[in-house]
Amino acid sequence: MAAAAAPQEAAAPTGPLWGLVQDFVMGQQEGPADQVAADVKSGSYSVLQVVEALGSSLENPEPRTRARGIQLLSQVLLQCHSLLLEKEVVHLILFYENRLKDHHLVIPSVLQGLRALSLCVTLPPGLAVSVLKAIFQEVHVQSLPQVDRHTVYSIITNFMQIREEELKGLGADFTFGFIQVMDGEKDPRNLLVAFRIVHDLISRDYSLGPFVEELFEVTSCYFPVDFTPPPNDPHGIQREDLILSLRAVLASTSRFAEFLLPLLIEKVDSEILSAKLDSLQTLNACCAVYGQKELKDFLPSLWASIRREVFQTASERVEAEGLAALHSLTACLSRSVLRADAEDLLDSFLSNILQDCRHHLCEPDMKLVWPSAKLLQAAAGASARACDHITSNILPLLLEQFHKHSQSNQRRTILEMILGFLKLQQKWSYEDKDERPLSAFKDQLCSLVFMALSDPSTQLQLVGIRALTVLGAQPDLLSSEDLELAVGHLYRLSFLEEDSQSWVAALEASGALATLYPVAFSSHLVPKLAEELHVGESDLARGDGPTKPCRHLRCLQALSAVSTHPSIVKETLPLLLQHLCQMNKGNMVAGSNEVIAICQSLQQVAEKCQQDPESCWYFHQTAIPCLLALAVQASMPEKEPSVLRKVLLEDEVLVAMVSVIGTATTHLNPELAAQSVTCIVPLFLDGNTSFLPENSFPSRFQPFHDGSVEQRRLVALLMAFVCSLPREVEIPQLNQLMRELLELSCCHGCPFSSTAAAKCFAGLLNKHPAGQQLDEFLQLAMDTVEASLGSGPSRRQAFTLLLWVTKALVLRYHPLSSCLTTRLMGLLSDPELGPAAADGFSLLMSDCTDVLTRAGHAEVRIMFRQRFFTDNVPALVQGFHSAPQDVKPNYLKGLSHVLNRLPKPVLLPELPTLLSLLLEALSCSDCVVQLSTLSCLQPLLLEAPQAVRIAALQCMHALTRLPTPVLLPYKPQVIRALAKPLDDKKRLVRKEAVAARGEWFLLGSPGS
């Protein structure tokens, strides 16, 4: 080492360096090591000067002194290894290798130095191999403490990353050396690293030589993992981490198969639940790398173990893992390439499964029917070959069993099994339809499904509907005659009055199949539904309402349900619109419910059209003008007002029409939307009705210019359209429109129309790009609000405008939003508007359905609620404390609304600081405040820490010492409440719950 330590220009150790070395080595101080490392990094000393200063310590006859000297050098190297030259690395490695033969007290420090050197980028070729050979030969690793064993694993890992080819040059000697290092390892921290090294040995094609079994043994001895992390473990290693890391090793090579598969079979057959699960999951993982050759000798035993677990286990998890393993086994056998002279293991494996399961499907008691079906379906789902083999053998048997059993519940079970096999067929594609296994059974399957649909049992009908949907999804399977019968059954089931489940399922199936077979549904279902509508119209014409309102409603729902294909929409949409128009003619007496039902069906059709741009535009240009024409006609003055015209202007009906128009507009192509806006905006501003059908109205349509109350109400329809447009669509006459909306929003004659105008103004404001025009609109709005908010008949309307404008700006983070929110808070003290202002905070924090929505292209910034909370809750709390007593409830109400709509992760950390206010809110007389506050407190109570739950239960226990007559009225309620913590996940909580509940049970009993 003297030659290694002496630099070319020998420099005597300086005083300060020598002093630091002495303080560390002899004075047992830890600080000097960092100081020396800092000096080396700054260039004050070189590493070899440090070695020279350590000279006497490194040659000291006392092992502890030598260990301290090497420890100082190693700690310096760990911080300064990047500064070393190649020549220095060579000398240092030779020194450290030599010291591996030193006293056992020295070894930990030597290993730390080698770890530092293993990180050097200047490491010369050949030294990595030299270091590892020295460690394998000189160090008995498993006799070292955990931290030193971890150091050895780190050295190996470092060299494998930077010197892979050199280590591979060692051949199987490297693998054998590592086996010796790892053998007997018990610490989970080290095992995670060791498992990773083994995985890399295999995955990077290191030579295992004759040591495959030894490598397997040294890792498989930990299987299955049995590890429970200690309480408050700072390392955070979980049992699952070890399981997954070990599984990655065991399943990384097929060379382990002959050793691993018997082990897995043994553990699956054991009585330990965790061992069963781990073994089945590992088998599942192994199947991804195994082939037929590895599995061949073990298939009978594997099948026997899996079958027994699925048939006999009481654990759903074991059953699920067993089925997954069977699926993977079958998939593995399916993808293996067969030689011409090789045995087809898949065929024989599936034959064994069929032999062991099929007889259970025929047993009269049907005890093992479902386990057998699950096994068969798990295997069939693995490949097209497996699916064909099993389906062609099982379907005839199940079809026969269906006809043998007469009870509906037994038939339902069999049909559900058939349904499972039908679903599996959807996974595979067949070029020739004659190749499909289902083709041979098509007629029998259709007959069976139609029998189920005709059965009086609702549960059997439901399975039949699902089976029909799956059959229909098979390309080119059903004939036109089959489809006609299917449509007939779905039509009949859609009008069943006794049970809602069947008709809902029938509607869903109709929608799914109509997408695939539009011609069949246009030919056989739509005409029948049209006839049903005419029957309802005849009833209305007679003035006695539909004889069967339920059938009328079902008919509307069926029309919307089947509108899943563009060609069908072109038939159903005119039918629905014509039906609505018919109600507006003659002497029909239609209530608002009938009109709302039609609008709801129209909205559902609009939703289905959103996915297809062509259908979306067809719906928009067909339905919107028709609805607007009906509404405009209804708003016109007439000598003899009809009932329907009054109905069309009711709040609920207009809201339903708003939903239709909004849904039909949100997904419009911007170019097409621009065409539409040039018609609809002039309709409201200029009364231009030329684009409306049947546009001969008795007077002008002027909702903004001295229009009647009826006409003003239709501004809600304008709101639905313009507030759902894409942002890039330019709105004509925008300046005039905004001024008209502002004026209408403060008219006190009709709250519905003024609110609609305020919402429309806010919706347009939210989307308007920043700039001078936006600032002008905002100034105009604030002037209008302040002019009417002070006093007068329009105060409430001005407040509503302020509220909606504030929301529009809060959503987009506009700077003015804070001023408006402050103005809103000031109104909490207003005698007239205070309660409404408190409720306004609910509107600011909640999502709307008609305007200011993301679907309607509004600018809604993420986390706007969190930002509103941060900016405004402190002011609300301060306002509460300074407010008079009669105004405090308004602040509490506003605060609870804000908190109640915060995301739970944001709310929970803030609750402790607001707890006193929330508890005070519970004593507020306003039930809305109480309910909202309780909703805020609920997550805090549900997710209380263990210590809090225990303390709460101890308090309940202590309460039993109070006088019995005081407690008896609460006894039943407390006993019920204490039942829940009996199932707490923590044993100590359950213990306290048992004690407390026991005392409350005994309350009032003799001798208590």
mmCIF file with all atom_site columns, C-alpha atoms in Angstrom, residues 908 911 915 919 922 933-934 936-945 948-949 952 980:
data_model
loop_
_atom_site.group_PDB
_atom_site.id
_atom_site.type_symbol
_atom_site.label_atom_id
_atom_site.label_alt_id
_atom_site.label_comp_id
_atom_site.label_asym_id
_atom_site.label_entity_id
_atom_site.label_seq_id
_atom_site.pdbx_PDB_ins_code
_atom_site.Cartn_x
_atom_site.Cartn_y
_atom_site.Cartn_z
_atom_site.occupancy
_atom_site.B_iso_or_equiv
_atom_site.pdbx_formal_charge
_atom_site.auth_seq_id
_atom_site.auth_comp_id
_atom_site.auth_asym_id
_atom_site.auth_atom_id
_atom_site.pdbx_PDB_model_num
ATOM 1  C CA . LEU A 1 908 ? -60.512 17.628 5.699  1.00 0.00 ? 908 LEU A CA 1
ATOM 2  C CA . LEU A 1 911 ? -62.124 21.424 9.220  1.00 0.00 ? 911 LEU A CA 1
ATOM 3  C CA . LEU A 1 915 ? -64.843 23.369 13.826 1.00 0.00 ? 915 LEU A CA 1
ATOM 4  C CA . LEU A 1 919 ? -70.647 23.450 15.743 1.00 0.00 ? 919 LEU A CA 1
ATOM 5  C CA . LEU A 1 922 ? -75.585 23.147 14.106 1.00 0.00 ? 922 LEU A CA 1
ATOM 6  C CA . THR A 1 933 ? -73.025 21.585 8.150  1.00 0.00 ? 933 THR A CA 1
ATOM 7  C CA . LEU A 1 934 ? -73.629 17.932 8.981  1.00 0.00 ? 934 LEU A CA 1
ATOM 8  C CA . CYS A 1 936 ? -69.291 18.919 6.089  1.00 0.00 ? 936 CYS A CA 1
ATOM 9  C CA . LEU A 1 937 ? -68.664 17.181 9.405  1.00 0.00 ? 937 LEU A CA 1
ATOM 10 C CA . GLN A 1 938 ? -69.466 13.686 8.155  1.00 0.00 ? 938 GLN A CA 1
ATOM 11 C CA . PRO A 1 939 ? -66.070 12.930 6.552  1.00 0.00 ? 939 PRO A CA 1
ATOM 12 C CA . LEU A 1 940 ? -64.270 14.167 9.655  1.00 0.00 ? 940 LEU A CA 1
ATOM 13 C CA . LEU A 1 941 ? -66.298 11.810 11.821 1.00 0.00 ? 941 LEU A CA 1
ATOM 14 C CA . LEU A 1 942 ? -65.981 8.863  9.423  1.00 0.00 ? 942 LEU A CA 1
ATOM 15 C CA . GLU A 1 943 ? -62.222 9.166  8.994  1.00 0.00 ? 943 GLU A CA 1
ATOM 16 C CA . ALA A 1 944 ? -61.230 9.994  12.551 1.00 0.00 ? 944 ALA A CA 1
ATOM 17 C CA . PRO A 1 945 ? -57.847 8.559  13.640 1.00 0.00 ? 945 PRO A CA 1
ATOM 18 C CA . VAL A 1 948 ? -60.016 9.606  18.367 1.00 0.00 ? 948 VAL A CA 1
ATOM 19 C CA . ARG A 1 949 ? -62.372 6.684  17.756 1.00 0.00 ? 949 ARG A CA 1
ATOM 20 C CA . ALA A 1 952 ? -65.110 8.690  21.614 1.00 0.00 ? 952 ALA A CA 1
ATOM 21 C CA . LYS A 1 980 ? -70.974 -0.047 13.623 1.00 0.00 ? 980 LYS A CA 1
#
